[in-house]
Coordinates of C-alpha atoms in Angstrom, one line a residue:
M264 CA -53.0 -148.4 -15.8
A265 CA -51.1 -145.2 -16.0
E266 CA -54.4 -143.3 -16.3
E267 CA -55.8 -144.6 -13.0
G268 CA -55.6 -142.3 -10.1
F269 CA -53.8 -142.8 -6.8
L270 CA -56.8 -144.1 -4.8
R271 CA -57.8 -146.6 -7.6
R272 CA -54.3 -147.9 -7.8
W273 CA -54.0 -148.2 -4.0
A274 CA -57.4 -150.1 -3.9
R275 CA -56.3 -152.4 -6.7
R276 CA -53.0 -153.2 -5.1
K277 CA -54.6 -153.7 -1.7
S278 CA -57.1 -156.2 -3.2
E279 CA -54.3 -158.0 -5.0
V280 CA -52.5 -158.5 -1.7
L281 CA -55.6 -159.7 0.1
E282 CA -56.2 -162.2 -2.7
G283 CA -52.7 -163.5 -2.3
R284 CA -51.4 -162.3 -5.6
A285 CA -48.2 -160.2 -5.8
P286 CA -48.9 -156.7 -7.0
L287 CA -47.5 -155.8 -10.4
P288 CA -44.5 -153.6 -10.2
E289 CA -45.2 -150.0 -11.2
P290 CA -43.4 -148.7 -14.3
V291 CA -40.7 -146.2 -13.3
P292 CA -40.9 -142.9 -15.1
D293 CA -38.0 -142.2 -17.5
V294 CA -35.6 -139.9 -15.6
Q295 CA -32.2 -139.1 -17.0
A296 CA -29.3 -139.5 -14.6
P297 CA -27.1 -136.5 -13.8
G298 CA -24.2 -137.8 -15.8
S299 CA -26.2 -138.6 -19.0
P300 CA -25.3 -136.7 -22.2
A301 CA -28.6 -134.8 -22.3
V302 CA -28.2 -133.4 -18.8
T303 CA -24.5 -132.5 -19.5
A304 CA -25.5 -130.7 -22.6
L305 CA -28.1 -128.6 -20.8
V306 CA -25.6 -127.7 -18.1
A307 CA -23.0 -126.8 -20.7
E308 CA -25.4 -124.4 -22.4
A309 CA -26.3 -122.8 -19.1
V310 CA -22.7 -122.2 -17.9
P311 CA -20.1 -121.0 -20.4
Q312 CA -16.8 -122.9 -20.2
D313 CA -14.6 -119.8 -20.1
A314 CA -16.3 -118.4 -17.0
P315 CA -14.5 -118.9 -13.8
P316 CA -16.4 -120.8 -11.1
P317 CA -18.4 -118.4 -8.8
V318 CA -16.6 -117.8 -5.5
A319 CA -18.5 -116.5 -2.5
E320 CA -16.9 -113.3 -1.4
P321 CA -16.5 -113.0 2.3
A322 CA -18.4 -110.2 3.9
P323 CA -16.2 -107.3 5.0
A324 CA -15.6 -107.6 8.8
R325 CA -17.1 -104.7 10.6
P326 CA -15.5 -103.5 13.8
L327 CA -17.5 -104.2 16.9
P328 CA -19.4 -101.2 18.3
T329 CA -18.1 -99.3 21.3
M330 CA -19.4 -96.9 23.9
D331 CA -18.6 -94.0 21.5
D332 CA -21.0 -95.6 18.9
V333 CA -23.7 -95.7 21.6
A334 CA -23.4 -92.0 22.1
T335 CA -24.3 -91.3 18.5
L336 CA -27.5 -93.4 18.5
D337 CA -30.9 -92.0 18.0
K338 CA -34.3 -93.6 17.4
D339 CA -33.7 -94.0 13.7
S340 CA -30.4 -95.7 14.1
D341 CA -29.7 -99.4 13.2
F342 CA -29.4 -101.3 16.5
S343 CA -28.7 -104.7 14.9
A344 CA -24.9 -104.2 15.3
F345 CA -25.3 -103.8 19.0
V346 CA -27.2 -107.1 19.5
A347 CA -24.8 -109.2 17.3
R348 CA -22.6 -111.9 18.8
G349 CA -19.3 -110.8 20.2
V350 CA -20.5 -107.3 21.4
D351 CA -19.5 -106.4 24.9
Q352 CA -22.4 -106.8 27.3
A353 CA -22.0 -103.3 28.7
V354 CA -22.2 -101.8 25.2
R355 CA -25.2 -103.9 24.4
R356 CA -27.0 -102.9 27.6
S357 CA -26.2 -99.2 27.0
A358 CA -27.5 -99.3 23.4
L359 CA -30.7 -101.0 24.5
K360 CA -31.2 -98.6 27.4
K361 CA -30.8 -95.7 25.0
L362 CA -33.3 -97.3 22.6
F363 CA -36.0 -97.9 25.2
A364 CA -35.5 -94.5 26.8
D365 CA -36.8 -92.9 23.7
P366 CA -40.5 -91.8 24.2
H367 CA -41.5 -93.6 21.0
F368 CA -40.7 -96.9 22.6
N369 CA -41.3 -95.9 26.3
V370 CA -45.1 -95.8 26.3
M371 CA -47.2 -97.9 28.7
D372 CA -50.2 -99.5 27.1
K373 CA -52.4 -99.7 30.2
L374 CA -52.9 -103.4 29.6
D375 CA -50.5 -104.3 32.3
V376 CA -52.4 -105.0 35.5
Y377 CA -49.8 -103.8 38.0
I378 CA -48.9 -100.4 36.5
D379 CA -51.6 -98.4 38.4
D380 CA -51.0 -96.9 41.8
Y381 CA -53.4 -98.7 44.1
T382 CA -52.5 -96.6 47.1
K383 CA -54.7 -93.8 45.9
P384 CA -58.4 -94.3 46.6
S385 CA -60.6 -93.9 43.6
P386 CA -63.3 -91.2 43.9
M387 CA -66.8 -92.4 44.2
S388 CA -69.7 -90.7 42.4
E389 CA -72.7 -89.3 44.3
A390 CA -74.9 -92.0 42.8
M391 CA -72.6 -94.7 44.1
L392 CA -72.6 -93.2 47.6
A393 CA -76.4 -92.9 47.5
S394 CA -76.8 -96.6 46.6
L395 CA -74.5 -97.5 49.4
E396 CA -76.6 -95.5 51.9
H397 CA -79.7 -97.3 50.5
A398 CA -77.9 -100.7 51.0
K399 CA -77.2 -99.8 54.6
S400 CA -80.9 -99.2 55.3
V401 CA -81.8 -102.5 53.5
F402 CA -79.3 -104.5 55.5
A403 CA -80.3 -102.8 58.8
K404 CA -83.9 -103.7 58.1
M405 CA -82.9 -107.3 57.3
L406 CA -81.0 -107.6 60.5
E407 CA -83.9 -106.2 62.5
D408 CA -86.2 -108.8 61.0
E409 CA -83.9 -111.7 61.7
P410 CA -84.4 -111.8 65.5
D411 CA -88.1 -112.0 65.0
A412 CA -87.6 -115.0 62.6
A413 CA -85.2 -116.6 65.1
E414 CA -87.8 -116.3 67.9
K415 CA -90.6 -117.8 65.8
E416 CA -88.5 -120.9 64.7
P417 CA -88.1 -122.5 68.2
Q418 CA -91.8 -122.1 68.9
S419 CA -92.8 -123.8 65.6
Q420 CA -90.4 -126.6 66.3
S421 CA -91.6 -127.1 69.8
Q422 CA -95.2 -127.4 68.6
Q423 CA -94.5 -130.3 66.3
P424 CA -94.2 -133.7 67.8
P425 CA -90.7 -135.1 67.7
E426 CA -89.9 -137.6 65.1
Q427 CA -89.4 -141.1 66.3
E428 CA -86.6 -143.3 65.0
T429 CA -87.6 -146.6 63.5
Q430 CA -85.5 -149.6 63.3

Protein backbone atom coordinates (compact mmCIF):
# COMPACT_ATOMS: atom_id res chain seq x y z
CA MET A 1 0.00 0.00 0.00
CA ALA A 2 2.97 2.31 0.43
CA GLU A 3 3.37 2.42 -3.36
CA GLU A 4 -0.16 3.65 -4.06
CA GLY A 5 -0.48 7.36 -4.77
CA PHE A 6 -2.41 9.94 -2.84
CA LEU A 7 -5.55 9.81 -5.02
CA ARG A 8 -5.73 6.02 -4.99
CA ARG A 9 -5.32 5.94 -1.21
CA TRP A 10 -7.97 8.63 -0.83
CA ALA A 11 -10.42 6.74 -3.10
CA ARG A 12 -9.76 3.47 -1.26
CA ARG A 13 -10.31 5.05 2.15
CA LYS A 14 -13.47 6.80 0.93
CA SER A 15 -14.94 3.55 -0.40
CA GLU A 16 -14.07 1.78 2.89
CA VAL A 17 -15.99 4.42 4.83
CA LEU A 18 -18.98 4.19 2.46
CA GLU A 19 -19.04 0.39 2.89
CA GLY A 20 -19.05 0.82 6.67
CA ARG A 21 -15.59 -0.58 7.27
CA ALA A 22 -13.14 1.40 9.37
CA PRO A 23 -10.19 2.50 7.25
CA LEU A 24 -6.89 0.87 8.09
CA PRO A 25 -4.50 3.13 9.97
CA GLU A 26 -1.67 4.42 7.86
CA PRO A 27 1.84 3.42 8.87
CA VAL A 28 3.73 6.31 10.46
CA PRO A 29 7.13 7.00 8.89
CA ASP A 30 10.08 6.39 11.19
CA VAL A 31 11.15 9.82 12.42
CA GLN A 32 13.62 10.18 15.23
CA ALA A 33 12.69 12.41 18.13
CA PRO A 34 14.85 15.46 18.87
CA GLY A 35 16.20 13.89 22.07
CA SER A 36 17.19 10.56 20.45
CA PRO A 37 20.86 9.52 20.46
CA ALA A 38 21.24 9.77 16.66
CA VAL A 39 20.00 13.37 16.55
CA THR A 40 22.12 14.33 19.54
CA ALA A 41 25.21 12.87 17.86
CA LEU A 42 24.53 14.87 14.69
CA VAL A 43 24.13 18.08 16.67
CA ALA A 44 27.29 17.38 18.65
CA GLU A 45 29.29 16.93 15.44
CA ALA A 46 27.95 20.16 13.97
CA VAL A 47 28.62 22.34 17.04
CA PRO A 48 31.92 21.89 18.89
CA GLN A 49 31.59 21.67 22.69
CA ASP A 50 34.27 24.29 23.51
CA ALA A 51 32.62 26.98 21.36
CA PRO A 52 30.67 29.55 23.35
CA PRO A 53 27.02 29.90 22.39
CA PRO A 54 26.48 32.52 19.69
CA VAL A 55 25.29 35.82 21.12
CA ALA A 56 23.55 38.36 18.93
CA GLU A 57 25.50 41.59 19.10
CA PRO A 58 23.32 44.66 19.47
CA ALA A 59 23.59 47.07 16.59
CA PRO A 60 25.42 50.25 17.50
CA ALA A 61 22.91 52.99 18.18
CA ARG A 62 23.21 55.80 15.65
CA PRO A 63 22.35 59.29 16.72
CA LEU A 64 19.16 60.68 15.22
CA PRO A 65 19.72 63.07 12.30
CA THR A 66 19.41 66.81 12.83
CA MET A 67 18.92 69.86 10.63
CA ASP A 68 22.70 70.07 10.22
CA ASP A 69 22.61 66.62 8.60
CA VAL A 70 19.86 67.80 6.25
CA ALA A 71 22.13 70.59 5.00
CA THR A 72 24.75 68.04 3.88
CA LEU A 73 22.34 65.93 1.81
CA ASP A 74 22.54 65.55 -1.95
CA LYS A 75 20.78 63.27 -4.45
CA ASP A 76 23.18 60.36 -3.79
CA SER A 77 22.81 60.47 0.01
CA ASP A 78 21.11 57.77 2.04
CA PHE A 79 17.75 59.15 3.19
CA SER A 80 16.74 56.05 5.18
CA ALA A 81 17.98 57.56 8.46
CA PHE A 82 15.63 60.51 7.97
CA VAL A 83 12.50 58.36 7.61
CA ALA A 84 13.28 56.06 10.56
CA ARG A 85 11.20 56.02 13.73
CA GLY A 86 11.98 58.64 16.31
CA VAL A 87 13.19 61.30 13.87
CA ASP A 88 11.76 64.75 14.45
CA GLN A 89 8.98 65.56 11.97
CA ALA A 90 10.56 68.88 10.98
CA VAL A 91 13.86 67.12 10.17
CA ARG A 92 12.01 64.43 8.19
CA ARG A 93 10.02 66.98 6.18
CA SER A 94 13.12 69.06 5.44
CA ALA A 95 15.03 65.99 4.23
CA LEU A 96 12.18 64.87 1.98
CA LYS A 97 11.72 68.41 0.69
CA LYS A 98 15.40 68.48 -0.23
CA LEU A 99 15.13 65.07 -1.90
CA PHE A 100 12.16 65.98 -4.06
CA ALA A 101 13.53 69.43 -4.93
CA ASP A 102 16.29 67.73 -6.90
CA PRO A 103 15.55 67.89 -10.66
CA HIS A 104 16.16 64.14 -10.92
CA PHE A 105 13.02 63.47 -8.84
CA ASN A 106 11.10 66.63 -9.70
CA VAL A 107 9.98 65.77 -13.23
CA MET A 108 6.32 65.76 -14.21
CA ASP A 109 5.37 62.80 -16.34
CA LYS A 110 2.47 64.41 -18.29
CA LEU A 111 0.23 61.55 -17.22
CA ASP A 112 -1.47 63.67 -14.59
CA VAL A 113 -4.67 65.10 -16.01
CA TYR A 114 -4.68 68.32 -14.03
CA ILE A 115 -1.14 69.58 -14.66
CA ASP A 116 -1.91 71.48 -17.85
CA ASP A 117 -2.91 75.12 -17.91
CA TYR A 118 -6.43 75.07 -19.29
CA THR A 119 -6.76 78.86 -19.26
CA LYS A 120 -4.71 79.12 -22.46
CA PRO A 121 -6.70 78.35 -25.58
CA SER A 122 -5.15 75.79 -27.84
CA PRO A 123 -4.34 77.07 -31.33
CA MET A 124 -6.47 75.59 -34.07
CA SER A 125 -5.03 74.60 -37.42
CA GLU A 126 -6.27 76.10 -40.68
CA ALA A 127 -7.75 72.76 -41.69
CA MET A 128 -9.80 72.64 -38.49
CA LEU A 129 -11.08 76.18 -39.02
CA ALA A 130 -12.02 75.32 -42.62
CA SER A 131 -13.98 72.27 -41.46
CA LEU A 132 -15.81 74.42 -38.92
CA GLU A 133 -16.77 76.91 -41.64
CA HIS A 134 -18.04 73.99 -43.72
CA ALA A 135 -20.05 72.74 -40.73
CA LYS A 136 -21.66 76.17 -40.38
CA SER A 137 -22.88 76.08 -43.95
CA VAL A 138 -24.20 72.51 -43.57
CA PHE A 139 -26.12 73.39 -40.39
CA ALA A 140 -27.46 76.60 -41.92
CA LYS A 141 -28.74 74.64 -44.91
CA MET A 142 -30.31 72.10 -42.57
CA LEU A 143 -32.03 74.83 -40.57
CA GLU A 144 -33.37 76.41 -43.75
CA ASP A 145 -34.82 73.07 -44.86
CA GLU A 146 -36.56 72.42 -41.52
CA PRO A 147 -39.32 75.07 -41.86
CA ASP A 148 -40.29 73.55 -45.22
CA ALA A 149 -40.53 70.13 -43.63
CA ALA A 150 -42.56 71.55 -40.73
CA GLU A 151 -45.01 73.18 -43.13
CA LYS A 152 -45.47 69.96 -45.11
CA GLU A 153 -46.19 67.79 -42.06
CA PRO A 154 -49.44 69.50 -40.94
CA GLN A 155 -50.79 69.30 -44.47
CA SER A 156 -50.07 65.59 -44.75
CA GLN A 157 -51.68 64.95 -41.37
CA SER A 158 -54.81 66.93 -42.25
CA GLN A 159 -55.29 64.94 -45.45
CA GLN A 160 -55.44 61.61 -43.61
CA PRO A 161 -58.71 60.70 -41.93
CA PRO A 162 -58.52 60.71 -38.15
CA GLU A 163 -58.20 57.36 -36.52
CA GLN A 164 -61.22 56.25 -34.63
CA GLU A 165 -60.99 54.69 -31.23
CA THR A 166 -62.51 51.27 -30.86
CA GLN A 167 -63.70 49.84 -27.64
